[in-house]
Structure formats: C-alpha cells, structure tokens
Tab-separated table of C-alpha atoms in Angstrom:
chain	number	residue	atom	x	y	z
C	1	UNK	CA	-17.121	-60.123	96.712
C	2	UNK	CA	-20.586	-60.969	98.067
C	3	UNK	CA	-20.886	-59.706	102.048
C	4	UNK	CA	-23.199	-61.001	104.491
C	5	UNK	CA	-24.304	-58.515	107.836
C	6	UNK	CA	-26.221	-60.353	110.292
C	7	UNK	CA	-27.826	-59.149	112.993
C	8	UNK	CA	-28.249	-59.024	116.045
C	9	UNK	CA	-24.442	-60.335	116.393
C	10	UNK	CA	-25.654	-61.413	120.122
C	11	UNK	CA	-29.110	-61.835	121.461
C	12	UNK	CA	-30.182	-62.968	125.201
C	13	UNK	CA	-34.226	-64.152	125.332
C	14	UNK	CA	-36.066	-65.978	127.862
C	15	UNK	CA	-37.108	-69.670	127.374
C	16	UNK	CA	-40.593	-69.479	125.662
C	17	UNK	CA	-40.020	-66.324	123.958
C	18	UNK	CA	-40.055	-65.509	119.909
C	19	UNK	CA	-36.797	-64.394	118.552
C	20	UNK	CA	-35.987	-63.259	115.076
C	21	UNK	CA	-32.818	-63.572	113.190
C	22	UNK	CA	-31.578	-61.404	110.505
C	23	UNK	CA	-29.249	-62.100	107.218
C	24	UNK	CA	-28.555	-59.344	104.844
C	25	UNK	CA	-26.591	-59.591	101.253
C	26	UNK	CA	-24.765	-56.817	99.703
C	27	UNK	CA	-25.539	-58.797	96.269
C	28	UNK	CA	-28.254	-61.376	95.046
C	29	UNK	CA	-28.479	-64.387	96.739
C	30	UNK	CA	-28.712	-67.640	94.633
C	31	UNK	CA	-28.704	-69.968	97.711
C	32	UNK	CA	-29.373	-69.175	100.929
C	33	UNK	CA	-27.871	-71.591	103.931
C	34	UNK	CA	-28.759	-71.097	107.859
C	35	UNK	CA	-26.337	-73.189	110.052
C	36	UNK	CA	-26.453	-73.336	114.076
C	37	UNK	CA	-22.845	-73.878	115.295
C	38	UNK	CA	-22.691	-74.751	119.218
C	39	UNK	CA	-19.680	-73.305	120.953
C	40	UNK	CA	-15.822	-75.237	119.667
C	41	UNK	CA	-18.328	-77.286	117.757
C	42	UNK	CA	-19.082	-78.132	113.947
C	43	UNK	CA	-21.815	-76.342	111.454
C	44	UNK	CA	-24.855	-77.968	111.785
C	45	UNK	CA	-26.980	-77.231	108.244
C	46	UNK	CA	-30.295	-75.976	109.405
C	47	UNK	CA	-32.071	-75.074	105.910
C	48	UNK	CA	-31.409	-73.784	102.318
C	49	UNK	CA	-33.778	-71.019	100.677
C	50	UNK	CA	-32.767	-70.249	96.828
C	51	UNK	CA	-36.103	-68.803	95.670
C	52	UNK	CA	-37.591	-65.328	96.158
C	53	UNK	CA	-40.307	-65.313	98.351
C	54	UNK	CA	-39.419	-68.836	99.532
C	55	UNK	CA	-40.185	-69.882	103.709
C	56	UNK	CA	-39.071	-73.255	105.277
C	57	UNK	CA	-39.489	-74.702	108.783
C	58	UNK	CA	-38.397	-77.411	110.672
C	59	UNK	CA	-39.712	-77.629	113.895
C	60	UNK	CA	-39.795	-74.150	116.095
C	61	UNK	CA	-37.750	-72.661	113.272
C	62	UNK	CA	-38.739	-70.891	110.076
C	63	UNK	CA	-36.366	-69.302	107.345
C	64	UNK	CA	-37.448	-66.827	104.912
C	65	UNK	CA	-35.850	-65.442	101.768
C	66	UNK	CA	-37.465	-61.962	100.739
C	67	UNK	CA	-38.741	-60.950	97.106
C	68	UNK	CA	-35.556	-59.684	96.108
C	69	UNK	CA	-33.540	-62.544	97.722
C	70	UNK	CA	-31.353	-60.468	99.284
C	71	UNK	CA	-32.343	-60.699	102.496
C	72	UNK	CA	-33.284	-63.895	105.124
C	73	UNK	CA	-34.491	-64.161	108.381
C	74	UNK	CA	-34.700	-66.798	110.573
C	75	UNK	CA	-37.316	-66.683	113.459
C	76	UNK	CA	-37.767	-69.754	116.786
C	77	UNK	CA	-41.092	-69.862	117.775
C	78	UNK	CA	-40.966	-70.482	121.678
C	79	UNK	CA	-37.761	-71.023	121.945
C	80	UNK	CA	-35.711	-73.331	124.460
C	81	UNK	CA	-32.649	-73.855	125.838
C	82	UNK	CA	-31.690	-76.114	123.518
C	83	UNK	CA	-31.969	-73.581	120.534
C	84	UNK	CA	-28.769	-71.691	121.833
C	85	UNK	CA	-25.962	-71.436	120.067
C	86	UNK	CA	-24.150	-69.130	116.694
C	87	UNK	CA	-26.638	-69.210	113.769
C	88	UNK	CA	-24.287	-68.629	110.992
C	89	UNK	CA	-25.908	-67.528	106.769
C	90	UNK	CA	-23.836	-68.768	104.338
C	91	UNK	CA	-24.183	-67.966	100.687
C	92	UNK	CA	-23.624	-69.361	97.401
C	93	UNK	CA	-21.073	-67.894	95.532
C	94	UNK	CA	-21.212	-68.091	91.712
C	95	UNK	CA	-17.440	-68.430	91.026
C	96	UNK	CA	-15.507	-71.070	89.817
C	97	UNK	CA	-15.169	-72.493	93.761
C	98	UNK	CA	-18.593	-72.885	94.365
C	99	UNK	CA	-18.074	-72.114	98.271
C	100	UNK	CA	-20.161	-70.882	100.623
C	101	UNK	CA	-19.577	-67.069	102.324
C	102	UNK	CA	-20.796	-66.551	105.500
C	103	UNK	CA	-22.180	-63.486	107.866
C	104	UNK	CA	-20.382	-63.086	111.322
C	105	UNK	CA	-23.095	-65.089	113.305
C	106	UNK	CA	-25.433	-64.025	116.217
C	107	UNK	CA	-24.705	-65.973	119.212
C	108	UNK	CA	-28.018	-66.658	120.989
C	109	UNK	CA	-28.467	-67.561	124.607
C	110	UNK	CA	-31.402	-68.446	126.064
C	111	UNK	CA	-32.263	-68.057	130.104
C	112	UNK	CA	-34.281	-71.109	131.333
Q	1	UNK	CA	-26.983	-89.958	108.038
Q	2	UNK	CA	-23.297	-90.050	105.851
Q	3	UNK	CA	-20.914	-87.041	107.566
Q	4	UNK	CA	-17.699	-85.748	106.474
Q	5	UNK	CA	-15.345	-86.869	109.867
Q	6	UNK	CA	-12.248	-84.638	110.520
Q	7	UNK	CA	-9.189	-86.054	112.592
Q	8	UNK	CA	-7.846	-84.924	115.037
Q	9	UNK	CA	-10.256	-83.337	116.674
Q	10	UNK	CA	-7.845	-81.310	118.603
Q	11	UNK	CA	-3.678	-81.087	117.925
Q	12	UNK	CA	-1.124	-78.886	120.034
Q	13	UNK	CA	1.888	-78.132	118.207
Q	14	UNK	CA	5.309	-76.026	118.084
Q	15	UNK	CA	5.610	-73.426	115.953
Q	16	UNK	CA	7.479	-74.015	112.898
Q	17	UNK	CA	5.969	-77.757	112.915
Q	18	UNK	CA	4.310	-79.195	109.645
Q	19	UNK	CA	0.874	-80.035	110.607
Q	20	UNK	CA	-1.485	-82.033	108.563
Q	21	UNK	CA	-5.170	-82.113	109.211
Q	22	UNK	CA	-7.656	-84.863	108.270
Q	23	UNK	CA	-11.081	-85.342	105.956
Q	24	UNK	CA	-13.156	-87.840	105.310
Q	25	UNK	CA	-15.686	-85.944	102.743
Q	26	UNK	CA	-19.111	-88.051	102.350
Q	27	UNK	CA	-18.621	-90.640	99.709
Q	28	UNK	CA	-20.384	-89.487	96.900
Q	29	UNK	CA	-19.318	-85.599	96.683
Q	30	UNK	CA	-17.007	-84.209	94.499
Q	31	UNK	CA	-16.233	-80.810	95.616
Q	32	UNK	CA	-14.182	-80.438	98.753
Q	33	UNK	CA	-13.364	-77.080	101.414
Q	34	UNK	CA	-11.259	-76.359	104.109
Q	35	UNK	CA	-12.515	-72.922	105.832
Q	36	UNK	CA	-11.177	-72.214	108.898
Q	37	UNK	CA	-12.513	-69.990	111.775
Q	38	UNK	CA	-9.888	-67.935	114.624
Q	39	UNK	CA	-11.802	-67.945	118.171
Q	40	UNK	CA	-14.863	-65.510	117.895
Q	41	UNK	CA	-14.302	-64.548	114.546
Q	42	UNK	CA	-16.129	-65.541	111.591
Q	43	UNK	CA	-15.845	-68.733	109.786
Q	44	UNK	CA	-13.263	-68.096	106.428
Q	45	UNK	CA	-12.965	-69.949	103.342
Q	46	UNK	CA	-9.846	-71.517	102.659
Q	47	UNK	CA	-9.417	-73.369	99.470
Q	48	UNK	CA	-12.025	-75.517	97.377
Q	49	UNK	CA	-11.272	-78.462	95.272
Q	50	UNK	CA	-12.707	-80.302	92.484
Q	51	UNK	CA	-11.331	-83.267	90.271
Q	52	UNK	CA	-8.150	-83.475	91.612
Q	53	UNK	CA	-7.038	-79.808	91.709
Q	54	UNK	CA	-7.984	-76.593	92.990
Q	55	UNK	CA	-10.574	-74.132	92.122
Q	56	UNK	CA	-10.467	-71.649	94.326
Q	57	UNK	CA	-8.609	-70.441	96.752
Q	58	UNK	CA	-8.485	-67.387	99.544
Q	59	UNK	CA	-5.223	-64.715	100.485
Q	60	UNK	CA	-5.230	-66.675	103.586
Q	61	UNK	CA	-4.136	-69.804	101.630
Q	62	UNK	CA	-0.514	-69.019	100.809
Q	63	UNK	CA	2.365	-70.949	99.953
Q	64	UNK	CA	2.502	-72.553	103.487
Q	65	UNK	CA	-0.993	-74.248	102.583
Q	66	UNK	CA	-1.323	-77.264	100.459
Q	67	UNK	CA	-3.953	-80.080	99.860
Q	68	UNK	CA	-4.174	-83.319	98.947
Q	69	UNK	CA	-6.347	-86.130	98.264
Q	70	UNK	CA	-4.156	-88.717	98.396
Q	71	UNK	CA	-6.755	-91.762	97.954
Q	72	UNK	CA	-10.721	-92.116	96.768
Q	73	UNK	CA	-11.368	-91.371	100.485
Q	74	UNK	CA	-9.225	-88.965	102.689
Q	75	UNK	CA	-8.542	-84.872	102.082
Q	76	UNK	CA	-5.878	-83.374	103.520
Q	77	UNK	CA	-4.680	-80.032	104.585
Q	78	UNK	CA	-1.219	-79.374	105.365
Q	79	UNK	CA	0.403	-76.497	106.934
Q	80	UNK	CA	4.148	-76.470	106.441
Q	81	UNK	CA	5.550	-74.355	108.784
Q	82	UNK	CA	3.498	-73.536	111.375
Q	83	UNK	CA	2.593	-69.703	112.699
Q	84	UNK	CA	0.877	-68.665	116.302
Q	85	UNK	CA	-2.007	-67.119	114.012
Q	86	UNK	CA	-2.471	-70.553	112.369
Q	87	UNK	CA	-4.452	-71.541	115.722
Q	88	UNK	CA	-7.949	-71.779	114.196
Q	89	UNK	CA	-10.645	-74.354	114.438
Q	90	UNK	CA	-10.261	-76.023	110.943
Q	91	UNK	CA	-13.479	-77.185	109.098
Q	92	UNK	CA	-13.547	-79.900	106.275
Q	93	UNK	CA	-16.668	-79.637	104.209
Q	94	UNK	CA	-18.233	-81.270	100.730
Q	95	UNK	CA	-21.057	-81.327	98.686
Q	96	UNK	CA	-22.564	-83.521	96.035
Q	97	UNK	CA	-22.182	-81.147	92.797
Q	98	UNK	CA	-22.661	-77.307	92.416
Q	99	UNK	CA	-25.661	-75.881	91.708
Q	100	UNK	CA	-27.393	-73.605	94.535
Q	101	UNK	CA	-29.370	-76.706	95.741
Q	102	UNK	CA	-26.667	-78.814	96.888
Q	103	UNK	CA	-25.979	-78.909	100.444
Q	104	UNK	CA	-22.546	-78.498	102.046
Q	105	UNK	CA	-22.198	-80.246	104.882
Q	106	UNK	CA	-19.665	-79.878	107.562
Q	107	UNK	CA	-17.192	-81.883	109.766
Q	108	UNK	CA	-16.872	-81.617	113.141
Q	109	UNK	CA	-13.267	-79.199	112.970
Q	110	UNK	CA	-9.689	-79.996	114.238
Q	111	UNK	CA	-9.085	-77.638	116.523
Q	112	UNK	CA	-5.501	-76.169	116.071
Q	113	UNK	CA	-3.415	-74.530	118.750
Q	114	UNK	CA	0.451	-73.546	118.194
Q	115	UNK	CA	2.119	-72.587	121.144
C-alpha cells in the first residue's frame, strides 16, 4: 500500500516568514491533493498536482510535484496567522476504491 | 459552492449504542467515503462506495460497520454496537468520477464520543 511521510509533522514560524512543506511517496503518485484542516474542523481542498514537474498557486501558497512525482512540497510565501492549521497530502490510489491516502499532517502555527 | 453536509456535527453516546452518522454527498458525484480520524492521529479511510455497493473497504471497517444510501440524496454510516475506540471525528466525502483529476471534497465531520 502506497505511504505518505510528511514533514515537518509540526512547525512554529513568525508572521511574515516563508515556510516550506514537505510530502513524500513510497510509490508513484498519480494525483497529488494538499488539504489544510483547522483544529476539530473539516478538510479544506487546497490544490491537486498529477503531472511531473507540475507547480500551482493560489494566493501565498504554491504546490509542487517533482520530476518523478513522488515527491510535493508546499511552500506560504509571507505567511499569516490565518495560514495555521494541519496541511494534510492525500494521494490517489489506483485500486478499485479510488480513495485518497493521506500523510500524518504538519500542524503549523504561526506567532503574530 | 455545492458541499457534502454531515449531521450531527457532534453526538455523545453509550457504549454498546447503534449510532448512525449522516451525508449529504454533492449532487452530482457518484463515488462516496467515510474516513475517519482518532484525536491527533491521521485521517483513515473507511469504506468507499460506488453504484449502490461497496468497493473498497479498510480492516477498520468490520462487521460492526455498514452503509447505506437509502435515497438519491443521503449516505449513511452506521455503527452497530458501539466501542470507546469508535470516538473519532467521522468525515463524509465524494467526488464526481475517478480519474486522478477529480476532486474529493470533504464534509465538515460528526464528531463521535462514546463514553
């Protein structure tokens, strides 16, 4: 079964700072998923990556998918309080229930 | 924006109690999920489900599990008899159709505590 090790699993940063986010695969990835979960809340879907080589952003954040898609990182530019919370990576899994698998999360928390 | 609604959004219950937890998936998916995620642990698949049957399914989602979608609208999960490691946030989650492309979106979770 496909395993997902992200890390850091915690990270404190200082309002305004860059912060980078990693997601690694011990198999392929054919689709990609960063969610940000706020504490006893639901998944909020952030972006998708499925190609090699593939970036996205939305606002301060920007998700990557390496060469050999199996690894993503998700970086905030200048980040604010408002970017705290667990970013979870979920991935695709290519069996008959089509579900997503997902790392352990980072829980970020950011000091005004 | 459509969103897949979960009720309740919390639920205290006995142990030993039948539970049953609520899904509204967004109206034009077809594949449903339950995954379910124990305070500070990671978030687990339960069970997928696709034209009226399951598809997949985890070890976690024994004999005391079952689901249902009872009408074109709701998906349930039921918990028969209910266990003190049952207490879990429970998410409800769909997509459109499978290919890696296709979004699943998330409810909000029913928290679960059995005392």
């Amino acid at each position: 079964s496909q395993e997902l090790e992200q890390s850091p699993q915690s990270l404190i940063v200082q309002e305004g700072k860059n912060l980078t986010i990693n997601c690694t695969s011990s198999k392929t990835l054919y689709g990609l998923y960063w969610y940000k979960q706020k504490y006893g809340e639901g998944l909020i879907f952030l972006m998708m990556l499925q190609k090699g080589g593939e970036e996205k952003s939305h606002e301060k954040i920007t998700a990557k998918l390496d060469e050999k898609k199996q690894q993503s990182s998700l970086h905030i530019t200048a980040s604010q309080p408002s970017h705290a919370g667990i970013y979870l990576c979920g991935a695709d899994s290519l069996n008959a229930g089509n579900m997503l698998t997902f790392g352990g999360g980072t829980r970020l928390m950011v000091k005004p | 924006e459509p969103e897949v609604t979960q009720t309740p959004s919390h639920q205290v219950t006995q142990m030993g109690q039948e539970v049953i937890l609520r899904c509204v998936p967004i109206s034009n998916h077809l594949y449903f999920y339950w995954y379910r995620q124990i305070l500070g642990q990671k978030v687990e698949f339960l069970v997928s489900f696709y034209n009226n049957e399951i598809s997949e399914k985890s070890e976690i989602f024994d004999d005391q599990f079952s689901v249902e979608r009872p009408d074109g609208s709701n998906f349930t999960l039921k918990i028969r008899s209910t266990k003190l490691e049952d207490s879990a946030m429970y998410f409800c989650a769909s997509r459109r159709a499978y290919s890696s492309g296709n979004t699943i979106y998330f409810g909000e979770g029913s928290w679960l505590t059995v005392v």
